[in-house]
Coordinates of C-alpha atoms in Angstrom, one line a residue:
Chain A
M1 CA 141.7 82.8 62.2
I2 CA 139.3 85.1 60.4
R3 CA 138.0 84.3 56.9
F4 CA 135.3 86.1 54.9
E5 CA 133.9 84.3 51.9
N6 CA 131.6 86.3 49.6
I7 CA 130.2 88.4 52.5
C8 CA 127.4 90.7 51.5
R9 CA 125.6 93.2 53.7
D10 CA 122.9 95.5 52.4
F11 CA 121.0 98.3 54.1
K12 CA 117.9 99.9 53.1
V13 CA 118.0 103.7 53.4
G14 CA 114.6 105.0 52.3
D15 CA 113.9 103.5 48.9
E16 CA 117.5 102.9 48.2
V17 CA 119.5 99.8 48.9
V18 CA 123.1 100.6 50.0
H19 CA 125.6 97.8 49.5
A20 CA 127.8 98.2 52.6
L21 CA 129.8 95.1 52.0
K22 CA 130.0 93.8 48.4
D23 CA 131.1 90.2 48.1
V24 CA 134.0 90.6 50.5
N25 CA 136.7 87.9 50.6
Q26 CA 139.4 88.4 53.1
H27 CA 141.4 86.5 55.7
I28 CA 143.2 87.8 58.8
E29 CA 145.8 85.6 60.5
I30 CA 146.3 85.0 64.2
G31 CA 148.4 87.8 65.8
E32 CA 148.0 90.1 62.8
Y33 CA 147.7 93.9 63.2
A34 CA 145.1 95.1 60.7
S35 CA 143.9 98.6 60.0
I36 CA 140.7 99.4 58.2
M37 CA 140.6 102.8 56.5
G38 CA 138.3 104.5 54.0
P39 CA 136.0 107.4 53.6
S40 CA 132.8 107.5 55.7
G41 CA 130.0 105.4 54.2
S42 CA 132.6 103.1 52.6
G43 CA 131.4 100.2 54.8
K44 CA 134.3 100.0 57.3
S45 CA 132.0 100.2 60.4
T46 CA 129.8 97.5 58.9
L47 CA 132.9 95.4 58.3
L48 CA 133.9 95.9 61.9
N49 CA 130.4 95.1 63.2
V50 CA 130.3 91.9 61.1
L51 CA 133.8 90.9 62.3
G52 CA 132.6 91.5 65.9
L53 CA 129.4 89.5 65.4
L54 CA 127.3 92.5 66.3
D55 CA 125.9 92.3 62.8
T56 CA 125.2 89.3 60.6
P57 CA 125.9 89.2 56.9
D58 CA 123.0 88.8 54.5
S59 CA 125.0 86.2 52.6
G60 CA 128.4 84.6 52.5
R61 CA 130.3 82.7 55.2
Y62 CA 132.4 84.0 58.1
W63 CA 134.9 81.6 59.7
L64 CA 136.1 82.7 63.1
N65 CA 138.6 80.6 65.0
G66 CA 137.9 77.6 62.7
R67 CA 134.1 77.8 63.1
D68 CA 131.4 79.0 60.7
V69 CA 129.7 81.8 62.6
S70 CA 127.6 83.3 59.8
Q71 CA 124.4 81.7 60.9
L72 CA 124.5 81.6 64.7
A73 CA 121.6 82.4 66.9
D74 CA 121.7 85.6 69.0
D75 CA 122.8 83.8 72.2
D76 CA 125.5 81.9 70.5
L77 CA 126.8 85.0 68.9
A78 CA 126.8 86.6 72.4
A79 CA 128.7 83.6 73.8
T80 CA 131.2 83.8 70.9
R81 CA 131.8 87.5 71.4
Q82 CA 132.3 86.9 75.1
E83 CA 134.9 84.2 74.5
I84 CA 136.8 85.5 71.5
I85 CA 136.3 89.2 70.9
G86 CA 137.1 92.4 72.8
F87 CA 135.7 95.8 71.8
V88 CA 137.2 99.3 72.1
F89 CA 134.9 102.1 71.0
Q90 CA 135.6 105.6 69.9
S91 CA 133.2 106.9 72.6
F92 CA 134.5 104.5 75.3
H93 CA 131.0 103.2 76.3
L94 CA 131.8 103.2 80.0
I95 CA 128.9 103.0 82.4
Q96 CA 128.8 106.3 84.2
R97 CA 127.4 105.1 87.5
M98 CA 130.2 102.5 87.9
T99 CA 133.8 103.0 88.9
A100 CA 136.7 102.1 86.6
L101 CA 137.1 98.9 88.5
E102 CA 133.4 98.0 88.2
N103 CA 133.4 98.8 84.5
V104 CA 136.3 96.5 84.0
E105 CA 134.6 93.8 86.1
L106 CA 131.4 94.0 84.0
P107 CA 132.3 91.4 81.3
M108 CA 133.2 89.0 84.1
V109 CA 129.9 89.8 85.9
L110 CA 128.1 88.7 82.8
A111 CA 130.3 85.6 82.6
R112 CA 129.6 84.7 86.2
V113 CA 133.2 84.9 87.4
A114 CA 133.4 84.8 91.2
P115 CA 133.7 88.2 92.8
A116 CA 137.2 87.8 94.3
E117 CA 138.7 86.5 91.1
R118 CA 136.9 89.3 89.2
R119 CA 138.4 92.0 91.4
D120 CA 141.9 90.5 91.0
R121 CA 141.8 90.3 87.3
A122 CA 140.3 93.8 87.0
H123 CA 143.1 95.1 89.2
Q124 CA 145.7 93.4 86.9
M125 CA 144.2 94.8 83.8
L126 CA 144.0 98.4 85.1
S127 CA 147.6 98.1 86.3
K128 CA 148.5 97.0 82.8
T129 CA 146.9 100.1 81.3
G130 CA 148.6 102.3 83.9
L131 CA 145.5 103.2 86.0
E132 CA 146.5 101.7 89.4
D133 CA 145.6 104.9 91.2
R134 CA 142.4 105.5 89.3
M135 CA 140.5 102.3 90.0
N136 CA 137.8 103.8 92.2
H137 CA 137.2 106.8 90.0
R138 CA 134.0 107.1 88.0
P139 CA 134.3 107.9 84.3
D140 CA 133.4 111.5 84.8
Q141 CA 136.4 111.9 87.1
L142 CA 138.8 110.6 84.4
S143 CA 140.4 112.2 81.4
G144 CA 139.6 111.0 77.9
G145 CA 142.8 109.0 77.6
Q146 CA 142.2 107.5 81.0
R147 CA 138.7 106.5 80.0
Q148 CA 139.9 104.8 76.9
R149 CA 142.5 102.9 78.9
V150 CA 139.7 101.7 81.2
A151 CA 137.8 100.6 78.2
I152 CA 140.9 98.8 76.9
A153 CA 141.3 97.1 80.3
R154 CA 137.7 96.0 80.0
S155 CA 138.1 94.7 76.5
I156 CA 141.0 92.4 77.4
V157 CA 139.9 91.2 80.8
M158 CA 138.2 88.1 79.3
E159 CA 141.4 87.3 77.4
P160 CA 140.0 87.6 73.9
K161 CA 141.8 86.4 70.8
V162 CA 140.8 89.4 68.7
L163 CA 140.6 93.0 69.7
L164 CA 138.4 95.2 67.6
A165 CA 138.9 98.9 68.0
D166 CA 136.6 101.4 66.3
E167 CA 138.6 104.7 66.0
P168 CA 140.0 104.3 69.5
T169 CA 141.9 107.6 69.3
G170 CA 139.2 109.5 67.5
N171 CA 138.0 111.4 70.6
L172 CA 141.5 112.0 72.1
D173 CA 144.2 114.6 71.8
T174 CA 147.4 113.6 70.1
Q175 CA 149.3 112.8 73.3
S176 CA 146.5 110.6 74.8
G177 CA 145.9 109.1 71.4
K178 CA 149.6 108.1 71.3
E179 CA 149.5 106.5 74.7
V180 CA 146.3 104.5 73.8
L181 CA 147.9 103.4 70.6
D182 CA 151.0 102.3 72.4
I183 CA 148.9 100.2 74.8
L184 CA 147.0 98.6 71.9
E185 CA 150.2 97.9 70.0
G186 CA 151.8 96.5 73.2
L187 CA 148.8 94.1 73.4
H188 CA 149.4 93.1 69.8
A189 CA 153.1 92.6 70.6
D190 CA 151.9 90.1 73.3
G191 CA 150.1 88.1 70.6
L192 CA 146.6 89.6 70.4
T193 CA 145.1 90.0 67.0
L194 CA 144.4 93.7 66.6
I195 CA 142.0 95.1 64.1
L196 CA 141.3 98.8 64.2
V197 CA 139.3 101.2 62.1
T198 CA 141.0 104.6 61.8
H199 CA 141.0 107.8 59.9
D200 CA 144.6 108.5 60.8
P201 CA 147.0 107.6 58.0
V202 CA 149.9 107.5 60.4
I203 CA 148.2 104.7 62.4
G204 CA 147.3 103.1 59.1
Q205 CA 150.9 103.1 58.1
R206 CA 151.9 101.3 61.3
S207 CA 149.6 98.3 60.7
H208 CA 150.8 95.2 58.9
L209 CA 147.6 94.5 57.1
H210 CA 146.2 97.5 55.4
L211 CA 142.5 97.2 54.4
R212 CA 141.3 100.1 52.4
M213 CA 137.5 100.2 51.9
I214 CA 135.7 102.0 49.1
D215 CA 132.0 101.5 48.4
G216 CA 131.9 98.1 50.2
V217 CA 134.9 96.7 48.5
I218 CA 138.2 95.9 50.2
Q219 CA 141.6 96.6 48.7
A220 CA 144.1 94.7 50.9
E221 CA 147.8 95.3 51.2
R222 CA 150.0 93.2 53.4
R223 CA 153.2 94.8 54.5
H224 CA 156.2 93.8 56.6
Q225 CA 156.9 95.3 59.9
Q226 CA 159.6 97.7 58.9
R227 CA 157.6 100.7 60.2
R228 CA 158.4 99.9 63.7
P229 CA 162.0 100.8 64.4
E230 CA 162.3 98.3 67.3
D231 CA 161.3 95.6 65.0
D232 CA 163.8 96.4 62.3
S233 CA 166.2 93.8 63.2
H234 CA 163.6 91.0 62.8
A235 CA 162.1 92.4 59.6
P236 CA 162.8 90.3 56.5
V237 CA 164.6 92.2 53.9
Chain B
M1 CA 125.0 86.7 85.9
R2 CA 124.9 86.0 89.6
L3 CA 121.7 86.9 91.4
F4 CA 123.6 89.3 93.7
D5 CA 125.3 91.0 90.8
R6 CA 121.9 91.4 89.0
N7 CA 120.3 92.9 92.1
Q8 CA 123.3 95.2 92.6
M9 CA 123.2 96.4 89.0
A10 CA 119.4 97.0 89.2
M11 CA 119.8 98.8 92.5
T12 CA 122.4 101.2 91.2
A13 CA 120.1 102.0 88.3
V14 CA 117.2 102.6 90.7
V15 CA 119.4 105.0 92.8
R16 CA 121.0 106.6 89.7
Y17 CA 117.6 108.0 88.4
P18 CA 116.1 109.3 91.7
L19 CA 113.3 111.3 90.0
R20 CA 112.1 108.5 87.9
S21 CA 112.4 106.0 90.7
S22 CA 110.6 108.2 93.3
M23 CA 107.7 109.0 90.9
L24 CA 107.2 105.3 90.4
L25 CA 107.5 104.6 94.1
V26 CA 104.9 107.3 94.9
A27 CA 102.4 105.8 92.3
I28 CA 102.8 102.3 93.7
A29 CA 102.8 103.5 97.3
I30 CA 99.5 105.3 96.8
G31 CA 98.0 102.1 95.4
V32 CA 99.2 100.0 98.2
A33 CA 98.3 102.5 100.9
A34 CA 94.8 102.9 99.4
V35 CA 94.3 99.1 99.6
L36 CA 95.3 99.2 103.3
V37 CA 93.2 102.2 104.2
L38 CA 90.1 101.1 102.4
T39 CA 90.1 97.6 103.7
S40 CA 90.8 98.9 107.2
L41 CA 87.5 100.9 106.9
G42 CA 85.6 97.7 106.1
E43 CA 87.4 95.7 108.7
G44 CA 86.9 98.5 111.3
A45 CA 83.2 98.5 110.6
R46 CA 83.1 94.7 111.0
L47 CA 85.0 94.8 114.2
Y48 CA 82.7 97.6 115.5
V49 CA 79.6 95.7 114.8
T50 CA 81.1 92.5 116.2
S51 CA 82.1 94.3 119.4
Q52 CA 78.6 95.8 119.8
F53 CA 77.1 92.4 119.5
N54 CA 79.6 90.8 121.9
S55 CA 78.8 93.5 124.5
L56 CA 75.4 91.9 124.8
G57 CA 76.9 88.9 126.4
T58 CA 77.2 85.5 124.7
H59 CA 74.1 83.6 125.7
L60 CA 71.3 85.4 123.9
L61 CA 68.8 84.0 121.4
F62 CA 67.0 86.2 118.9
V63 CA 63.5 85.0 118.1
M64 CA 61.5 86.4 115.2
P65 CA 58.1 85.4 113.7
G66 CA 58.4 83.8 110.3
K67 CA 60.6 81.0 109.1
N68 CA 64.0 81.8 107.7
E69 CA 66.8 79.8 106.4
V70 CA 69.4 79.9 109.1
G71 CA 71.8 82.7 108.6
G72 CA 69.5 84.9 106.5
L73 CA 68.1 88.1 107.7
G74 CA 64.6 89.2 107.2
G75 CA 63.2 86.2 105.3
M76 CA 59.6 85.3 104.6
A77 CA 57.2 82.7 106.0
G78 CA 58.1 80.2 103.3
S79 CA 56.8 76.9 104.6
L80 CA 53.5 78.3 105.7
G81 CA 52.5 79.8 102.4
G82 CA 51.2 82.9 104.1
S83 CA 51.9 85.3 106.9
P84 CA 53.2 83.8 110.0
R85 CA 51.0 83.2 113.0
P86 CA 51.2 86.1 115.3
F87 CA 53.9 85.8 117.9
T88 CA 51.9 86.9 120.9
L89 CA 52.6 88.0 124.5
A90 CA 51.1 84.6 125.6
D91 CA 53.9 82.9 123.5
V92 CA 56.4 85.1 125.3
R93 CA 55.1 84.2 128.7
A94 CA 55.1 80.5 127.8
L95 CA 58.7 80.6 126.8
G96 CA 59.6 82.2 130.2
R97 CA 58.6 78.9 131.8
S98 CA 61.5 76.9 130.3
P99 CA 64.1 76.0 132.9
Y100 CA 66.9 77.1 130.5
I101 CA 65.6 80.6 130.0
D102 CA 66.4 83.4 132.3
T103 CA 64.5 86.3 130.8
T104 CA 62.5 87.0 127.8
T105 CA 62.5 90.5 126.3
P106 CA 59.9 91.1 123.6
M107 CA 60.1 94.2 121.4
V108 CA 57.8 96.3 119.2
M109 CA 59.2 99.3 117.3
G110 CA 57.4 102.2 115.8
G111 CA 57.3 105.9 115.4
A112 CA 55.3 108.6 117.2
N113 CA 55.0 112.3 117.9
I114 CA 56.0 113.4 121.3
N115 CA 54.8 116.7 122.7
Y116 CA 55.4 118.6 125.9
Q117 CA 53.9 122.0 126.4
G118 CA 53.8 122.8 122.8
L119 CA 57.3 121.4 122.0
E120 CA 57.0 118.6 119.5
R121 CA 59.3 116.0 118.1
D122 CA 59.1 112.9 116.0
I123 CA 60.7 110.0 117.8
G124 CA 61.3 106.3 117.5
V125 CA 59.4 104.3 120.0
L126 CA 60.6 101.0 121.4
G127 CA 58.1 98.9 123.3
T128 CA 59.8 96.4 125.6
T129 CA 60.1 95.2 129.2
H130 CA 62.3 96.1 132.2
T131 CA 64.6 93.2 131.3
M132 CA 66.0 95.2 128.4
Q133 CA 68.1 97.3 130.8
R134 CA 69.6 94.2 132.2
L135 CA 70.7 93.0 128.7
F136 CA 72.2 96.3 127.6
E137 CA 73.2 97.8 131.0
Y138 CA 71.7 101.2 130.3
E139 CA 72.9 104.0 132.6
M140 CA 70.3 106.3 133.9
E141 CA 70.7 110.1 134.2
S142 CA 67.7 110.3 136.5
G143 CA 64.7 108.3 137.5
R144 CA 64.5 104.6 136.6
F145 CA 64.1 102.3 133.6
L146 CA 60.8 100.8 132.8
P147 CA 59.2 99.2 135.9
E148 CA 58.8 95.5 136.3
L149 CA 55.2 95.1 135.0
D150 CA 53.0 92.2 134.0
L151 CA 53.4 91.7 130.2
D152 CA 49.8 92.7 129.7
N153 CA 50.0 95.9 131.7
A154 CA 49.8 98.9 129.3
S155 CA 50.9 101.3 132.0
P156 CA 51.4 104.8 130.4
V157 CA 55.0 105.4 131.4
C158 CA 58.1 106.1 129.3
V159 CA 61.9 106.4 129.5
I160 CA 63.5 109.0 127.3
G161 CA 66.9 109.5 125.8
D162 CA 69.1 112.4 126.6
T163 CA 68.7 114.4 123.5
I164 CA 64.9 114.2 123.7
A165 CA 65.0 115.1 127.4
R166 CA 67.0 118.2 126.7
E167 CA 65.0 119.3 123.7
L168 CA 61.7 118.9 125.5
F169 CA 62.6 120.0 129.0
G170 CA 65.8 122.0 128.7
N171 CA 67.5 121.9 132.0
A172 CA 64.4 121.0 133.9
E173 CA 64.0 117.6 135.5
P174 CA 61.9 115.4 133.1
V175 CA 61.1 112.6 135.6
G176 CA 57.5 112.9 136.8
K177 CA 56.4 115.1 133.9
W178 CA 53.5 114.1 131.6
V179 CA 54.0 114.2 127.9
R180 CA 51.7 113.5 125.0
M181 CA 52.7 110.6 122.8
G182 CA 50.3 110.3 119.8
D183 CA 46.9 110.6 121.4
R184 CA 47.9 109.3 124.8
R185 CA 49.3 110.9 127.9
V186 CA 52.4 109.3 129.3
R187 CA 54.4 109.9 132.4
V188 CA 58.2 110.1 132.1
V189 CA 59.7 107.8 134.7
G190 CA 63.4 108.0 133.7
A191 CA 65.9 109.7 131.5
L192 CA 68.9 107.8 130.0
A193 CA 72.4 109.0 130.5
Q194 CA 74.0 110.7 127.5
G195 CA 76.0 108.8 124.9
G196 CA 74.6 105.4 125.3
Q197 CA 75.0 103.0 122.5
S198 CA 73.4 99.7 121.9
G199 CA 73.6 97.4 118.9
G200 CA 74.5 100.5 116.8
H201 CA 71.4 102.4 117.9
D202 CA 71.7 105.9 119.3
L203 CA 69.9 105.8 122.6
D204 CA 70.0 109.6 122.9
E205 CA 67.1 109.7 120.5
A206 CA 65.1 106.7 121.8
V207 CA 61.9 106.5 123.9
F208 CA 61.1 103.3 125.7
V209 CA 57.5 102.3 126.7
P210 CA 56.1 99.1 128.1
I211 CA 55.4 96.4 125.5
A212 CA 51.7 96.2 126.1
F213 CA 51.4 100.0 125.8
A214 CA 53.3 100.0 122.4
M215 CA 51.1 97.1 121.2
Q216 CA 47.9 99.1 122.0
M217 CA 49.3 102.2 120.5
Y218 CA 50.1 100.4 117.2
N219 CA 47.1 98.2 117.5
R220 CA 48.9 94.9 117.0
E221 CA 48.7 91.6 118.7
S222 CA 52.1 90.3 118.0
V223 CA 55.6 91.3 119.0
M224 CA 58.2 92.0 116.4
R225 CA 61.0 90.1 117.9
M226 CA 62.2 88.8 121.2
M227 CA 65.6 88.4 122.9
V228 CA 65.9 85.3 125.1
E229 CA 68.5 85.3 127.8
V230 CA 69.6 81.7 128.3
T231 CA 70.8 80.7 131.8
S232 CA 74.3 79.7 130.6
D233 CA 76.3 79.1 127.5
E234 CA 76.0 75.3 128.0
A235 CA 72.2 75.5 128.0
M236 CA 72.1 77.3 124.6
V237 CA 71.2 74.2 122.6
K238 CA 68.6 73.0 125.1
A239 CA 67.1 76.5 125.3
K240 CA 66.9 76.7 121.5
K241 CA 65.1 73.4 121.4
D242 CA 62.7 74.5 124.2
V243 CA 61.8 77.6 122.3
Q244 CA 61.1 75.6 119.1
D245 CA 59.1 72.9 121.0
I246 CA 57.0 75.4 123.0
I247 CA 56.2 77.6 120.0
R248 CA 55.4 74.5 117.8
A249 CA 53.0 73.2 120.4
R250 CA 51.3 76.6 120.7
H251 CA 51.2 77.2 116.9
F252 CA 49.5 73.8 116.1
G253 CA 52.6 72.1 114.9
H254 CA 54.0 74.9 112.7
D255 CA 57.7 75.9 113.0
D256 CA 56.8 79.5 112.1
I257 CA 59.6 81.3 114.0
T258 CA 63.2 81.9 113.3
I259 CA 65.8 81.5 116.1
M260 CA 69.2 83.0 115.7
D261 CA 72.0 83.1 118.2
Q262 CA 74.8 85.6 118.1
G263 CA 77.0 83.2 116.2
T264 CA 74.6 83.1 113.3
I265 CA 74.1 86.8 113.2
L266 CA 77.8 87.5 113.6
N267 CA 78.5 85.1 110.7
T268 CA 76.1 86.9 108.5
F269 CA 77.6 90.2 109.4
N270 CA 81.1 88.9 108.9
K271 CA 80.1 87.6 105.4
I272 CA 78.6 91.0 104.5
F273 CA 81.6 92.9 105.7
L274 CA 84.1 90.5 104.1
V275 CA 82.4 91.2 100.8
L276 CA 82.4 94.9 101.5
T277 CA 86.1 94.9 102.5
S278 CA 87.1 92.8 99.5
T279 CA 85.2 95.1 97.2
L280 CA 86.9 98.2 98.7
G281 CA 90.3 96.4 98.4
G282 CA 89.5 95.4 94.8
I283 CA 88.7 99.0 93.9
A284 CA 91.9 100.1 95.5
A285 CA 93.8 97.4 93.7
I286 CA 92.7 98.9 90.4
S287 CA 95.0 101.8 91.2
L288 CA 97.8 99.3 91.4
A289 CA 97.0 98.1 87.9
V290 CA 97.1 101.8 86.8
A291 CA 100.5 102.1 88.6
G292 CA 101.5 99.0 86.5
T293 CA 101.0 100.9 83.3
L294 CA 103.2 103.6 84.8
I295 CA 105.8 100.9 85.5
M296 CA 105.7 99.9 81.9
N297 CA 106.1 103.5 80.8
V298 CA 108.9 104.3 83.1
M299 CA 110.8 101.1 82.2
L300 CA 110.4 101.9 78.5
V301 CA 111.9 105.3 79.2
A302 CA 114.7 103.6 81.2
V303 CA 115.4 101.3 78.2
S304 CA 115.6 104.2 75.8
Q305 CA 117.8 106.2 78.2
R306 CA 120.2 103.3 78.4
T307 CA 120.2 102.1 74.9
A308 CA 123.9 102.5 74.5
E309 CA 124.4 100.6 77.8
I310 CA 122.3 97.7 76.5
G311 CA 124.4 97.8 73.3
L312 CA 127.5 97.6 75.4
L313 CA 126.2 94.7 77.5
K314 CA 125.4 92.8 74.2
A315 CA 128.9 93.5 72.9
L316 CA 130.3 92.2 76.1
G317 CA 128.4 88.9 75.6
A318 CA 125.2 89.5 77.6
R319 CA 122.6 86.9 76.7
R320 CA 119.0 87.8 76.0
S321 CA 117.9 86.3 79.2
Q322 CA 120.5 88.4 81.2
I323 CA 119.2 91.6 79.8
I324 CA 115.6 90.7 80.4
G325 CA 116.5 89.6 83.9
L326 CA 118.3 92.9 84.5
F327 CA 115.4 95.1 83.6
L328 CA 112.7 92.9 85.2
T329 CA 114.7 92.9 88.4
E330 CA 114.7 96.7 88.2
A331 CA 111.0 96.9 87.7
I332 CA 110.3 94.4 90.5
M333 CA 112.7 96.2 92.8
L334 CA 110.9 99.5 92.1
S335 CA 107.5 98.0 92.7
L336 CA 108.6 96.2 95.8
L337 CA 110.1 99.4 97.3
G338 CA 106.9 101.2 96.4
A339 CA 104.9 98.5 98.1
I340 CA 107.0 98.8 101.3
V341 CA 106.6 102.6 101.3
G342 CA 102.9 102.1 100.6
V343 CA 102.5 99.7 103.6
L344 CA 104.2 102.2 105.9
V345 CA 102.1 105.1 104.6
G346 CA 99.0 103.0 104.8
Y347 CA 99.7 102.0 108.4
A348 CA 100.4 105.6 109.3
A349 CA 97.1 106.7 107.7
I350 CA 95.2 104.0 109.6
E351 CA 96.8 105.2 112.9
F352 CA 95.5 108.7 112.0
L353 CA 92.0 107.3 111.4
R354 CA 92.1 105.6 114.8
Y355 CA 93.2 108.8 116.4
V356 CA 90.3 110.7 114.7
Y357 CA 87.7 108.0 115.3
P358 CA 88.8 106.3 118.5
L359 CA 85.5 104.3 118.7
V360 CA 86.2 102.2 115.6
D361 CA 89.1 99.7 115.6
F362 CA 90.4 100.4 112.1
Q363 CA 92.9 97.8 111.0
A364 CA 93.9 96.5 107.6
P365 CA 93.4 92.7 107.5
D366 CA 96.6 90.8 107.1
W367 CA 95.4 89.2 103.9
A368 CA 94.8 92.6 102.4
V369 CA 98.4 93.7 103.2
V370 CA 99.8 90.6 101.7
A371 CA 97.6 90.9 98.6
A372 CA 98.4 94.5 98.1
V373 CA 102.2 93.8 98.2
L374 CA 101.8 90.8 96.0
T375 CA 99.7 92.7 93.5
A376 CA 102.2 95.5 93.4
V377 CA 105.1 93.2 92.7
A378 CA 103.1 91.1 90.3
S379 CA 102.2 94.2 88.3
G380 CA 105.9 95.2 88.3
L381 CA 106.7 91.8 86.9
L382 CA 103.8 91.8 84.4
F383 CA 104.3 95.3 83.2
G384 CA 108.1 95.0 83.3
I385 CA 108.2 92.1 80.8
M386 CA 107.4 94.1 77.7
P387 CA 110.1 96.8 78.3
A388 CA 112.6 94.1 79.3
R389 CA 111.9 92.2 76.1
H390 CA 112.1 95.3 74.2
A391 CA 115.6 95.9 75.6
A392 CA 116.7 92.4 74.9
D393 CA 115.5 92.7 71.3
L394 CA 117.5 95.8 70.5
D395 CA 120.0 95.5 67.7
P396 CA 123.4 95.7 69.2
V397 CA 124.8 98.0 66.4
E398 CA 121.9 100.4 66.6
A399 CA 121.9 100.3 70.4
L400 CA 125.7 101.1 70.6
A401 CA 125.1 104.0 68.3
G402 CA 122.4 105.1 70.8
N403 CA 119.5 104.8 68.4

């Protein structure tokens, strides 16, 4: 599904060159639940940006869904994002002047989906994230947890294969954070590949693929799913 | 992105930032309104002059000594290589014999000092004949217009305009009084009614004397110009030819006169006023170009205000062209709205002008309205391109971070 081969990404900060990703090799399978953790400046955001095709590596190859996407032009990158990747951001990134429904419709507006179908699908997604009665509210009329649920509905409305979440609970209180995480894990349970950046070790513990980043280098640890009690019966011993 | 969705998104952005949008609307509206008002001044002046000419009736010829290219005004005696042969009263009388010509009205213009019991005034003198009144339908306050005299008869009589009558005579009756004009004594036979207009001249300040009297006073043997009233519209061509033939025969084969009909004169005026109107419109259009730079400025601000939104659109798979289209649509929409407001304001201002100066038919020509709106929209497009490209070129990671 996702394969990094010798990915490097450098940034120039003043006169200094910062190696955000140093020769990273990693693969993530379809349907996997991966968490990326690490101190700030360790390169985890860069990793997520490169994964999400928002940033292109300076060298190395990135295989996504069986295709080399390391050297695509801007519009091809956009098309690939549209088709394969959903984003959830720490700061939600909802458009303030649009209602929840319109925000969820936005990816389909860009993809030229017909208005009637758009409305139906946005409805479905908002129902799925428990916001049936908040569809016509604007973001400033919603709580933080509700905003993030709108953002999640928007991220999955195009039926992506991979969901990238950058500290999705970082701006939420514990209860809202738990609800959001439940929704994300539910989506994973339905087969979506979930990759999230987090500072929260508890969330990190729940993932199956644990990617710890330090100074642009990944230390990967694959675990079985024994952390989720409801999965205990299926977990290999 | 569907066209409707794009327009919708641009529109919500326009509405969302009312201060920014209204400032831009005002700038563009001022430019468009300025084009409308200034061109309406030029067009109003043109229509005013045209209507003054048309009030003369349609079958008039204007004859001047000297050969011009048709359509020119005030040319020189080119083909003769010298000054033109004098255009004499005998020539005028000869023209009167053409069957296609109703009346001939010669004119000599000059200045003089008029004096009545110590009250003095410098005036413009117009030497002509009684037929002038028939052409211009002058109204009399008292007395009569110039009497019907033989062309050679330098009878010392005059007709005075209303302002001169009041300044020299106060409330007294001017008719029958003797005034001094230069070194001659002249009897006032009539006073014109107030407020008369003819061919743009103010008749209140005019003094009419018989043509022969004026020629004596200015010691000249030729008339300056002549108006020929043709019997009918259909006879215009024949009358023109008659004038040419008769003068050529009398001037030893030289075509040393210029004949213009109203059409030629009107064409000339129309050309002059078209240039004037276009120039005024062009000057006003510069303000639209200035508004264009404001569009660029405002759109650049819009892009930086919505950097995170652009980043989001990119993350959601927006193509470069979609982002350019979105911001261009917004710029064009703002300039189009501004143009619409400007057209409304411009028409209102023109109505106001018409109310203040009811004599002049101010109206913005249609081409100027269309050109103003197109220029506004074109500057929106032109000056919107750079900010839109700037938006599309943003790096998605940086944009999402709001940088």
